[in-house]
Amino acid sequence: QKEVEQNSGPLSVPEGAIASLNCTYSDRGSQSFFWYRQYSGKSPELIMSIYSNGDKEDGRFTAQLNKASQYVSLLIRDSQPSDSATYLCAVRKYNAGNMLTFGGGTRLMVKP
Amino acid sequence: DTGVSQDPRHKITKRGQNVTFRCDPISEHNRLYWYRQTLGQGPEFLTYFQNEAQLEKSRLLSDRFSAERPKGSFSTLEIQRTEQGDSAMYLCASRPEGETQYFGPGTRLLVL
């Protein structure tokens, strides 16, 4: 079992719809959770971080965390074609280095 | 541009050759990370520096790989005797005292 799992997709949604991206993680010691967006051939860019159970909203993006279920999700409201990218879920465990463990990413396609 | 920079952006080499990549972090960031990303996968952690000290190294990192950060500023990643399996995007990230890691544009390596 991978430490961080994501459905690879592609997830296809029409423009204006809500896109829902999901991620599960295996280590209960995980403390911090991040969503990165990666366009093809580019490097990851941070969209959201979340550290405590519940929802966190930033513009069209909402991150949801449920530590009991070891589940984190990202909702994108009013999806735009420019949101088409791969979304990477990343988890940080408490350790000296604080490195991130990434899932394989979910490819999102927003169709006009 | 005050972001993380990496050089070169692309490198093509023949199997068995040595290659070296450079990363310049954001100037006030004392923590620096190297990751490797292959097609369709999320980034995988390679190594971590705090200032000039290399504090963590992944078990994935064979002895053909070496990284340095001699003055706590820029870092280099060297791969000796390259193999075709080393073909990947090599990503550098830096962060300040806070949580967020900021990624550079990456160096795409192709080993023929």
Coordinates of N, CA and C in Angstrom, one line a residue:
Chain A
Q1 N 0.8 -1.2 0.0 CA 0.0 0.0 0.0 C 0.9 1.2 0.0
K2 N 0.6 2.2 -0.9 CA 1.3 3.4 -1.0 C 0.9 4.3 0.2
E3 N 1.9 5.1 0.6 CA 1.6 6.0 1.8 C 0.5 7.0 1.5
V4 N 0.5 7.5 0.3 CA -0.5 8.5 -0.1 C -1.1 8.0 -1.4
E5 N -2.4 7.9 -1.4 CA -3.1 7.3 -2.6 C -4.1 8.3 -3.2
Q6 N -4.0 8.4 -4.5 CA -5.0 9.2 -5.2 C -5.4 8.4 -6.5
N7 N -6.6 8.7 -6.9 CA -7.1 8.1 -8.1 C -6.4 8.9 -9.3
S8 N -5.8 8.2 -10.2 CA -5.0 8.8 -11.2 C -5.9 9.6 -12.2
G9 N -7.2 9.2 -12.3 CA -8.1 9.9 -13.3 C -7.9 9.4 -14.7
P10 N -8.2 10.2 -15.7 CA -8.6 11.5 -15.6 C -10.0 11.7 -15.0
L11 N -10.2 12.8 -14.3 CA -11.5 13.3 -13.8 C -11.9 14.4 -14.7
S12 N -13.0 14.1 -15.4 CA -13.5 15.1 -16.4 C -14.8 15.8 -15.8
V13 N -14.8 17.1 -15.8 CA -16.0 17.9 -15.3 C -16.2 19.0 -16.3
P14 N -17.5 19.4 -16.5 CA -17.8 20.5 -17.4 C -17.5 21.8 -16.7
E15 N -17.2 22.8 -17.5 CA -16.9 24.1 -17.0 C -18.0 24.6 -16.1
G16 N -17.7 25.2 -15.0 CA -18.7 25.7 -14.1 C -19.1 24.7 -13.0
A17 N -18.7 23.5 -13.2 CA -19.1 22.4 -12.2 C -18.1 22.4 -11.0
I18 N -18.5 21.6 -10.0 CA -17.6 21.4 -8.9 C -16.7 20.1 -9.1
A19 N -15.4 20.3 -9.0 CA -14.5 19.1 -9.1 C -14.1 18.7 -7.7
S20 N -14.2 17.4 -7.5 CA -13.9 16.9 -6.2 C -12.7 15.9 -6.3
L21 N -11.6 16.2 -5.6 CA -10.4 15.4 -5.7 C -10.2 14.8 -4.3
N22 N -9.8 13.5 -4.3 CA -9.7 12.8 -3.0 C -8.3 12.2 -2.8
C23 N -8.0 12.0 -1.6 CA -6.6 11.5 -1.2 C -6.8 10.8 0.1
T24 N -6.2 9.6 0.2 CA -6.1 8.9 1.5 C -4.6 8.7 1.8
Y25 N -4.3 8.6 3.1 CA -3.0 8.4 3.6 C -2.9 7.3 4.6
S26 N -1.8 6.7 4.8 CA -1.8 5.5 5.6 C -1.1 5.8 7.0
D27 N -0.3 6.8 7.1 CA 0.4 7.0 8.4 C -0.4 8.0 9.3
R28 N -0.9 7.5 10.4 CA -1.6 8.3 11.3 C -0.8 9.4 12.0
G29 N 0.5 9.3 11.9 CA 1.4 10.3 12.4 C 1.5 11.5 11.5
S30 N 0.8 11.5 10.3 CA 0.9 12.6 9.4 C 0.2 13.8 10.0
Q31 N 0.9 15.0 9.8 CA 0.4 16.2 10.6 C -0.1 17.3 9.7
S32 N 0.5 17.4 8.5 CA 0.2 18.5 7.6 C -0.1 18.0 6.2
F33 N -1.0 18.7 5.6 CA -1.5 18.2 4.3 C -1.6 19.3 3.3
F34 N -1.2 19.0 2.1 CA -1.0 20.0 1.1 C -1.6 19.5 -0.3
W35 N -2.1 20.5 -1.0 CA -2.5 20.2 -2.4 C -1.7 21.1 -3.3
Y36 N -1.1 20.5 -4.3 CA -0.3 21.1 -5.3 C -0.9 20.9 -6.6
R37 N -0.8 21.9 -7.5 CA -1.3 21.8 -8.9 C 0.0 21.8 -9.7
Q38 N -0.1 20.9 -10.7 CA 1.1 20.7 -11.6 C 0.6 20.7 -13.1
Y39 N 0.9 21.7 -13.8 CA 0.6 21.7 -15.3 C 1.7 20.8 -16.0
S40 N 1.3 20.3 -17.1 CA 2.2 19.4 -17.8 C 3.5 20.0 -18.1
G41 N 4.6 19.4 -17.7 CA 5.9 19.8 -18.0 C 6.4 20.9 -17.0
K42 N 5.6 21.3 -16.0 CA 5.9 22.3 -15.1 C 6.1 21.8 -13.7
S43 N 6.6 22.6 -12.8 CA 6.8 22.1 -11.4 C 5.5 22.3 -10.6
P44 N 5.4 21.6 -9.5 CA 4.2 21.8 -8.6 C 4.2 23.2 -8.0
E45 N 2.9 23.7 -7.9 CA 2.7 24.9 -7.2 C 1.6 24.7 -6.1
L46 N 1.9 25.3 -5.0 CA 1.0 25.1 -3.8 C -0.4 25.8 -4.0
I47 N -1.4 25.0 -3.8 CA -2.8 25.6 -3.8 C -3.3 25.8 -2.4
M48 N -3.2 24.8 -1.6 CA -3.8 24.8 -0.2 C -3.0 24.0 0.7
S49 N -3.0 24.4 2.0 CA -2.5 23.6 3.0 C -3.6 23.5 4.1
I50 N -3.6 22.4 4.8 CA -4.6 22.2 5.9 C -3.9 21.4 7.0
Y51 N -4.2 21.7 8.2 CA -3.5 21.1 9.3 C -4.5 20.5 10.4
S52 N -5.7 21.0 10.4 CA -6.6 20.5 11.4 C -7.9 20.0 10.7
N53 N -8.6 19.1 11.4 CA -9.9 18.6 10.9 C -10.9 19.7 10.5
G54 N -11.6 19.4 9.4 CA -12.6 20.4 9.0 C -12.3 20.9 7.6
D55 N -12.9 22.0 7.3 CA -12.8 22.6 6.0 C -11.9 23.9 6.1
K56 N -11.3 24.2 5.0 CA -10.5 25.4 4.8 C -10.8 25.9 3.4
E57 N -11.3 27.2 3.4 CA -11.6 27.7 2.1 C -10.7 28.8 1.7
D58 N -10.4 28.9 0.3 CA -9.6 29.9 -0.2 C -10.0 30.2 -1.6
G59 N -10.9 31.2 -1.8 CA -11.4 31.5 -3.1 C -12.3 30.3 -3.6
R60 N -12.0 29.8 -4.8 CA -12.8 28.7 -5.3 C -12.4 27.4 -4.8
F61 N -11.4 27.3 -4.0 CA -10.8 26.1 -3.5 C -11.2 25.8 -2.0
T62 N -11.6 24.6 -1.7 CA -11.9 24.2 -0.3 C -11.2 22.9 -0.1
A63 N -10.3 22.9 1.0 CA -9.7 21.6 1.4 C -10.4 21.1 2.6
Q64 N -10.6 19.8 2.6 CA -11.3 19.1 3.7 C -10.4 18.0 4.3
L65 N -10.3 18.0 5.6 CA -9.5 17.0 6.3 C -10.2 16.2 7.3
N66 N -10.1 14.9 7.3 CA -10.7 14.0 8.3 C -9.6 13.0 8.7
K67 N -9.0 13.4 9.9 CA -7.9 12.6 10.3 C -8.3 11.2 10.8
A68 N -9.5 11.1 11.3 CA -10.0 9.8 11.8 C -10.1 8.8 10.6
S69 N -10.5 9.3 9.5 CA -10.7 8.5 8.3 C -9.4 8.5 7.4
Q70 N -8.5 9.3 7.8 CA -7.2 9.5 7.1 C -7.5 9.8 5.6
Y71 N -8.2 10.9 5.5 CA -8.8 11.3 4.2 C -8.7 12.8 4.1
V72 N -8.2 13.3 2.9 CA -8.2 14.7 2.6 C -8.7 14.9 1.2
S73 N -9.4 16.0 1.0 CA -10.0 16.2 -0.3 C -9.9 17.7 -0.7
L74 N -10.0 17.9 -2.0 CA -10.0 19.3 -2.5 C -11.2 19.5 -3.4
L75 N -11.9 20.5 -3.1 CA -13.1 20.9 -4.0 C -12.7 22.1 -4.7
I76 N -13.0 22.1 -6.0 CA -12.8 23.3 -6.9 C -14.2 23.7 -7.4
R77 N -14.6 24.9 -6.9 CA -16.0 25.3 -7.4 C -15.8 26.1 -8.7
D78 N -16.9 26.2 -9.5 CA -16.9 26.9 -10.7 C -15.6 26.6 -11.5
S79 N -15.4 25.3 -11.8 CA -14.2 24.9 -12.5 C -14.1 25.6 -13.8
Q80 N -12.8 25.9 -14.1 CA -12.5 26.6 -15.4 C -11.5 25.7 -16.2
P81 N -11.5 25.9 -17.5 CA -10.6 25.1 -18.3 C -9.1 25.3 -17.9
S82 N -8.8 26.5 -17.3 CA -7.4 26.7 -16.8 C -7.1 25.9 -15.6
D83 N -8.1 25.3 -15.0 CA -7.9 24.4 -13.8 C -7.4 23.0 -14.3
S84 N -7.5 22.7 -15.6 CA -7.1 21.4 -16.1 C -5.6 21.2 -15.8
A85 N -5.3 20.2 -15.0 CA -3.9 20.0 -14.5 C -3.9 18.7 -13.7
T86 N -2.7 18.3 -13.3 CA -2.6 17.2 -12.3 C -2.6 17.8 -10.9
Y87 N -3.4 17.3 -10.0 CA -3.4 17.7 -8.6 C -2.8 16.7 -7.7
L88 N -1.7 17.2 -7.0 CA -0.9 16.3 -6.2 C -1.3 16.5 -4.7
C89 N -1.6 15.4 -4.0 CA -1.8 15.5 -2.6 C -0.5 15.2 -1.9
A90 N -0.1 15.9 -0.9 CA 1.2 15.7 -0.2 C 1.0 15.7 1.3
V91 N 1.7 14.9 2.0 CA 1.5 14.7 3.4 C 2.9 14.9 4.1
R92 N 2.9 15.6 5.2 CA 4.1 15.7 6.0 C 4.0 15.0 7.3
K93 N 4.9 14.1 7.6 CA 4.9 13.5 8.9 C 5.9 14.3 9.8
Y94 N 5.7 14.2 11.1 CA 6.5 14.9 12.0 C 7.9 14.2 12.0
N95 N 8.9 14.8 11.6 CA 10.2 14.3 11.7 C 11.2 15.4 11.5
A96 N 12.4 15.2 11.6 CA 13.4 16.2 11.5 C 13.5 17.0 10.2
G97 N 13.2 16.2 9.1 CA 13.4 16.9 7.8 C 12.1 17.5 7.3
N98 N 11.0 17.0 7.7 CA 9.7 17.6 7.2 C 9.6 17.4 5.7
M99 N 10.1 16.4 5.2 CA 9.9 16.2 3.7 C 8.5 15.8 3.5
L100 N 8.1 16.0 2.2 CA 6.7 15.7 1.8 C 6.7 14.3 1.1
T101 N 5.6 13.6 1.4 CA 5.3 12.4 0.7 C 4.1 12.6 -0.2
F102 N 4.3 12.4 -1.5 CA 3.3 12.8 -2.5 C 2.5 11.5 -3.0
G103 N 1.2 11.8 -3.3 CA 0.5 10.8 -4.0 C 0.9 10.9 -5.5
G104 N 0.3 10.0 -6.3 CA 0.6 10.0 -7.7 C -0.1 11.0 -8.5
G105 N -1.0 11.7 -7.9 CA -1.7 12.8 -8.6 C -3.0 12.3 -9.3
T106 N -3.9 13.3 -9.4 CA -5.1 13.1 -10.2 C -5.2 14.1 -11.3
R107 N -5.4 13.6 -12.5 CA -5.4 14.5 -13.6 C -6.9 15.0 -13.8
L108 N -7.0 16.3 -13.8 CA -8.3 16.9 -13.9 C -8.5 17.6 -15.3
M109 N -9.6 17.3 -15.9 CA -9.9 17.9 -17.2 C -11.2 18.6 -17.1
V110 N -11.1 19.9 -17.4 CA -12.4 20.8 -17.3 C -12.7 21.1 -18.8
K111 N -13.9 20.6 -19.2 CA -14.3 20.8 -20.6 C -15.2 22.0 -20.8
P112 N -14.8 22.9 -21.7 CA -15.7 24.1 -22.0 C -17.1 23.7 -22.4
Chain B
D1 N 13.4 37.9 -10.6 CA 12.7 36.7 -10.2 C 13.2 36.2 -8.8
T2 N 12.4 36.2 -7.8 CA 12.9 35.8 -6.5 C 12.6 34.4 -6.1
G3 N 12.1 33.6 -7.1 CA 11.8 32.2 -6.8 C 13.0 31.3 -6.8
V4 N 12.7 30.0 -6.6 CA 13.7 29.0 -6.7 C 14.1 28.8 -8.2
S5 N 15.5 28.8 -8.4 CA 15.9 28.6 -9.8 C 16.8 27.3 -9.9
Q6 N 16.7 26.7 -11.0 CA 17.5 25.5 -11.3 C 18.2 25.6 -12.6
D7 N 19.3 24.9 -12.7 CA 20.1 25.0 -13.9 C 20.9 23.7 -14.1
P8 N 20.9 23.1 -15.3 CA 20.1 23.5 -16.4 C 18.7 23.1 -16.3
R9 N 17.9 23.5 -17.3 CA 16.5 23.1 -17.3 C 16.3 21.8 -18.0
H10 N 17.2 21.5 -18.9 CA 17.2 20.2 -19.6 C 18.6 19.7 -19.8
K11 N 18.7 18.4 -19.7 CA 20.0 17.8 -19.9 C 19.8 16.4 -20.5
I12 N 20.6 16.3 -21.6 CA 20.6 15.0 -22.3 C 22.0 14.4 -22.2
T13 N 22.1 13.2 -21.7 CA 23.5 12.6 -21.6 C 23.5 11.2 -22.0
K14 N 24.6 10.7 -22.2 CA 24.7 9.2 -22.5 C 24.9 8.4 -21.3
R15 N 24.5 7.2 -21.3 CA 24.6 6.3 -20.2 C 26.1 6.2 -19.8
G16 N 26.3 6.3 -18.5 CA 27.7 6.2 -18.0 C 28.4 7.5 -17.7
Q17 N 27.8 8.6 -18.2 CA 28.4 9.9 -18.0 C 27.9 10.5 -16.6
N18 N 28.7 11.4 -16.1 CA 28.3 12.1 -14.9 C 27.5 13.4 -15.2
V19 N 26.6 13.8 -14.4 CA 25.9 15.0 -14.6 C 25.8 15.7 -13.2
T20 N 25.7 17.1 -13.3 CA 25.5 17.9 -12.1 C 24.5 18.9 -12.3
F21 N 23.6 19.0 -11.3 CA 22.5 20.0 -11.4 C 22.7 21.0 -10.3
R22 N 22.2 22.2 -10.5 CA 22.4 23.3 -9.5 C 21.0 23.8 -9.1
C23 N 20.8 24.1 -7.9 CA 19.6 24.8 -7.3 C 20.0 26.0 -6.5
D24 N 19.3 27.1 -6.8 CA 19.5 28.3 -6.0 C 18.1 28.6 -5.3
P25 N 18.1 28.4 -4.0 CA 16.8 28.6 -3.3 C 16.4 30.0 -3.2
I26 N 15.3 30.3 -2.7 CA 14.9 31.6 -2.3 C 15.8 32.1 -1.2
S27 N 16.3 33.3 -1.3 CA 17.5 33.7 -0.5 C 17.3 33.5 1.0
E28 N 16.2 33.8 1.6 CA 16.1 33.7 3.0 C 15.7 32.3 3.5
H29 N 15.6 31.3 2.6 CA 15.2 30.0 3.0 C 16.4 29.2 3.4
N30 N 16.4 28.6 4.6 CA 17.6 27.9 5.0 C 17.4 26.4 4.8
R31 N 16.2 26.0 4.4 CA 15.9 24.5 4.2 C 15.8 24.3 2.7
L32 N 16.4 23.2 2.2 CA 16.4 22.9 0.8 C 16.2 21.4 0.6
Y33 N 15.4 21.1 -0.4 CA 15.0 19.7 -0.6 C 15.3 19.3 -2.1
W34 N 15.7 18.1 -2.4 CA 15.7 17.6 -3.7 C 14.7 16.5 -3.8
Y35 N 13.9 16.5 -4.9 CA 12.9 15.4 -5.2 C 13.2 14.9 -6.7
R36 N 12.7 13.8 -6.9 CA 12.7 13.2 -8.3 C 11.3 12.8 -8.7
Q37 N 11.0 13.2 -9.9 CA 9.6 12.8 -10.4 C 9.7 12.2 -11.8
T38 N 9.2 11.0 -11.9 CA 9.1 10.3 -13.2 C 7.7 10.5 -13.7
L39 N 7.5 10.2 -15.0 CA 6.3 10.4 -15.7 C 5.1 9.7 -15.0
G40 N 4.0 10.5 -14.7 CA 2.8 9.9 -14.2 C 2.9 9.6 -12.7
Q41 N 4.0 10.0 -12.0 CA 4.1 9.8 -10.6 C 4.3 11.1 -9.9
G42 N 4.0 11.1 -8.6 CA 4.3 12.3 -7.8 C 5.8 12.4 -7.5
P43 N 6.3 13.5 -7.1 CA 7.7 13.7 -6.7 C 8.0 12.7 -5.5
E44 N 9.3 12.2 -5.6 CA 9.8 11.4 -4.5 C 11.0 12.1 -3.8
F45 N 10.9 12.1 -2.5 CA 12.0 12.8 -1.7 C 13.4 12.1 -2.0
L46 N 14.4 12.9 -2.1 CA 15.7 12.4 -2.3 C 16.6 12.8 -1.1
T47 N 16.7 14.1 -0.8 CA 17.5 14.5 0.3 C 17.1 15.9 0.8
Y48 N 17.6 16.3 2.0 CA 17.2 17.5 2.7 C 18.4 18.1 3.3
F49 N 18.5 19.5 3.2 CA 19.5 20.2 3.8 C 18.9 21.3 4.7
Q50 N 19.5 21.5 5.9 CA 19.2 22.7 6.7 C 20.5 23.4 6.8
N51 N 20.5 24.6 6.2 CA 21.8 25.3 6.0 C 22.7 24.4 5.2
E52 N 23.9 24.3 5.7 CA 24.9 23.4 4.9 C 24.8 22.0 5.3
A53 N 24.1 21.6 6.3 CA 24.1 20.2 6.8 C 23.0 19.4 6.1
Q54 N 23.5 18.3 5.6 CA 22.6 17.3 4.9 C 22.0 16.4 6.0
L55 N 20.7 16.6 6.3 CA 20.1 16.0 7.5 C 19.4 14.7 7.2
E56 N 18.9 14.6 6.0 CA 18.2 13.4 5.6 C 18.5 13.0 4.2
K57 N 18.5 11.7 4.0 CA 18.8 11.1 2.7 C 17.9 9.9 2.5
S58 N 17.2 9.9 1.4 CA 16.3 8.8 1.1 C 17.0 7.5 0.9
R59 N 16.4 6.4 1.2 CA 16.9 5.1 0.9 C 16.9 4.9 -0.6
L60 N 16.1 5.7 -1.3 CA 16.1 5.6 -2.8 C 17.4 6.1 -3.4
L61 N 18.1 6.9 -2.7 CA 19.3 7.5 -3.2 C 20.5 6.5 -3.2
S62 N 20.9 6.1 -4.4 CA 22.0 5.1 -4.4 C 23.3 5.9 -4.2
D63 N 24.4 5.2 -4.1 CA 25.7 5.8 -3.8 C 26.2 6.5 -5.1
R64 N 25.5 6.4 -6.2 CA 25.9 7.2 -7.4 C 25.4 8.6 -7.3
F65 N 24.6 8.9 -6.3 CA 24.0 10.2 -6.2 C 24.7 10.9 -5.0
S66 N 25.1 12.2 -5.2 CA 25.6 12.9 -4.1 C 25.1 14.4 -4.2
A67 N 24.8 15.0 -3.0 CA 24.4 16.3 -3.0 C 25.2 17.1 -2.0
E68 N 25.3 18.4 -2.3 CA 26.1 19.3 -1.4 C 25.4 20.6 -1.3
R69 N 25.6 21.3 -0.2 CA 25.2 22.7 -0.1 C 26.3 23.4 0.7
P70 N 27.4 23.6 0.1 CA 28.6 24.0 0.8 C 28.5 25.3 1.7
K71 N 27.8 26.3 1.3 CA 27.8 27.5 2.1 C 26.4 27.8 2.6
G72 N 25.6 26.8 2.5 CA 24.2 27.0 3.0 C 23.3 27.8 2.0
S73 N 23.8 28.0 0.8 CA 23.0 28.8 -0.1 C 22.6 27.9 -1.3
F74 N 23.3 27.9 -2.4 CA 23.0 27.0 -3.5 C 23.3 25.6 -3.2
S75 N 22.7 24.7 -3.9 CA 23.0 23.2 -3.8 C 23.3 22.6 -5.1
T76 N 24.1 21.6 -5.1 CA 24.3 20.8 -6.3 C 23.9 19.3 -6.1
L77 N 23.4 18.7 -7.1 CA 23.1 17.3 -7.1 C 23.9 16.6 -8.2
E78 N 24.7 15.7 -7.9 CA 25.5 15.0 -8.9 C 25.1 13.6 -9.0
I79 N 25.0 13.1 -10.3 CA 24.7 11.7 -10.5 C 25.9 11.2 -11.3
Q80 N 26.5 10.2 -10.7 CA 27.7 9.5 -11.4 C 27.2 8.3 -12.2
R81 N 27.9 8.0 -13.3 CA 27.7 6.8 -14.1 C 26.2 6.7 -14.3
T82 N 25.6 7.6 -15.0 CA 24.1 7.7 -15.2 C 23.6 6.4 -15.9
E83 N 22.4 6.1 -15.5 CA 21.7 4.9 -16.1 C 20.4 5.4 -16.7
Q84 N 19.8 4.6 -17.6 CA 18.6 5.1 -18.2 C 17.5 5.3 -17.2
G85 N 17.5 4.5 -16.1 CA 16.5 4.6 -15.1 C 16.6 5.9 -14.3
D86 N 17.7 6.7 -14.5 CA 17.8 8.0 -13.9 C 17.1 9.1 -14.6
S87 N 16.6 8.8 -15.8 CA 15.8 9.8 -16.5 C 14.6 10.2 -15.8
A88 N 14.4 11.5 -15.5 CA 13.4 12.0 -14.6 C 13.4 13.5 -14.6
M89 N 12.5 14.1 -13.9 CA 12.6 15.5 -13.6 C 13.1 15.6 -12.2
Y90 N 14.2 16.4 -12.0 CA 14.8 16.6 -10.7 C 14.3 18.0 -10.2
L91 N 13.6 17.9 -9.1 CA 13.0 19.1 -8.5 C 13.7 19.6 -7.3
C92 N 13.9 20.8 -7.1 CA 14.5 21.4 -5.9 C 13.4 22.2 -5.3
A93 N 13.3 22.2 -4.0 CA 12.3 23.0 -3.3 C 13.0 23.7 -2.1
S94 N 12.6 24.8 -1.7 CA 13.1 25.4 -0.5 C 12.0 25.9 0.4
R95 N 12.3 26.1 1.7 CA 11.3 26.7 2.6 C 11.9 27.4 3.7
P96 N 11.2 28.4 4.2 CA 11.7 29.1 5.4 C 11.3 28.4 6.7
E97 N 11.2 29.1 7.8 CA 10.8 28.4 9.0 C 9.4 27.8 9.0
G98 N 8.5 28.3 8.1 CA 7.2 27.8 8.0 C 7.1 26.5 7.3
E99 N 5.9 26.1 7.0 CA 5.6 24.8 6.4 C 5.9 24.7 4.9
T100 N 5.5 25.8 4.2 CA 5.4 25.6 2.7 C 6.7 25.5 2.0
Q101 N 6.7 24.5 1.2 CA 7.9 24.3 0.3 C 7.6 24.9 -1.1
Y102 N 8.5 25.6 -1.6 CA 8.4 26.3 -2.9 C 9.3 25.6 -3.9
F103 N 8.7 25.1 -5.0 CA 9.5 24.3 -6.0 C 10.0 25.2 -7.0
G104 N 11.2 24.8 -7.5 CA 11.8 25.4 -8.7 C 11.2 24.8 -9.9
P105 N 11.7 25.2 -11.1 CA 11.1 24.7 -12.4 C 11.6 23.3 -12.7
G106 N 12.6 22.8 -12.1 CA 13.0 21.4 -12.3 C 14.1 21.4 -13.4
T107 N 14.8 20.3 -13.4 CA 15.8 19.9 -14.4 C 15.3 18.6 -15.0
R108 N 15.0 18.6 -16.3 CA 14.6 17.3 -16.9 C 15.8 16.6 -17.5
L109 N 16.1 15.4 -17.0 CA 17.2 14.6 -17.4 C 16.8 13.5 -18.3
L110 N 17.4 13.3 -19.4 CA 17.2 12.2 -20.3 C 18.6 11.5 -20.5
V111 N 18.6 10.2 -20.1 CA 19.8 9.4 -20.3 C 19.6 8.5 -21.4
L112 N 20.4 8.6 -22.4 CA 20.3 7.8 -23.7 C 21.1 6.5 -23.6

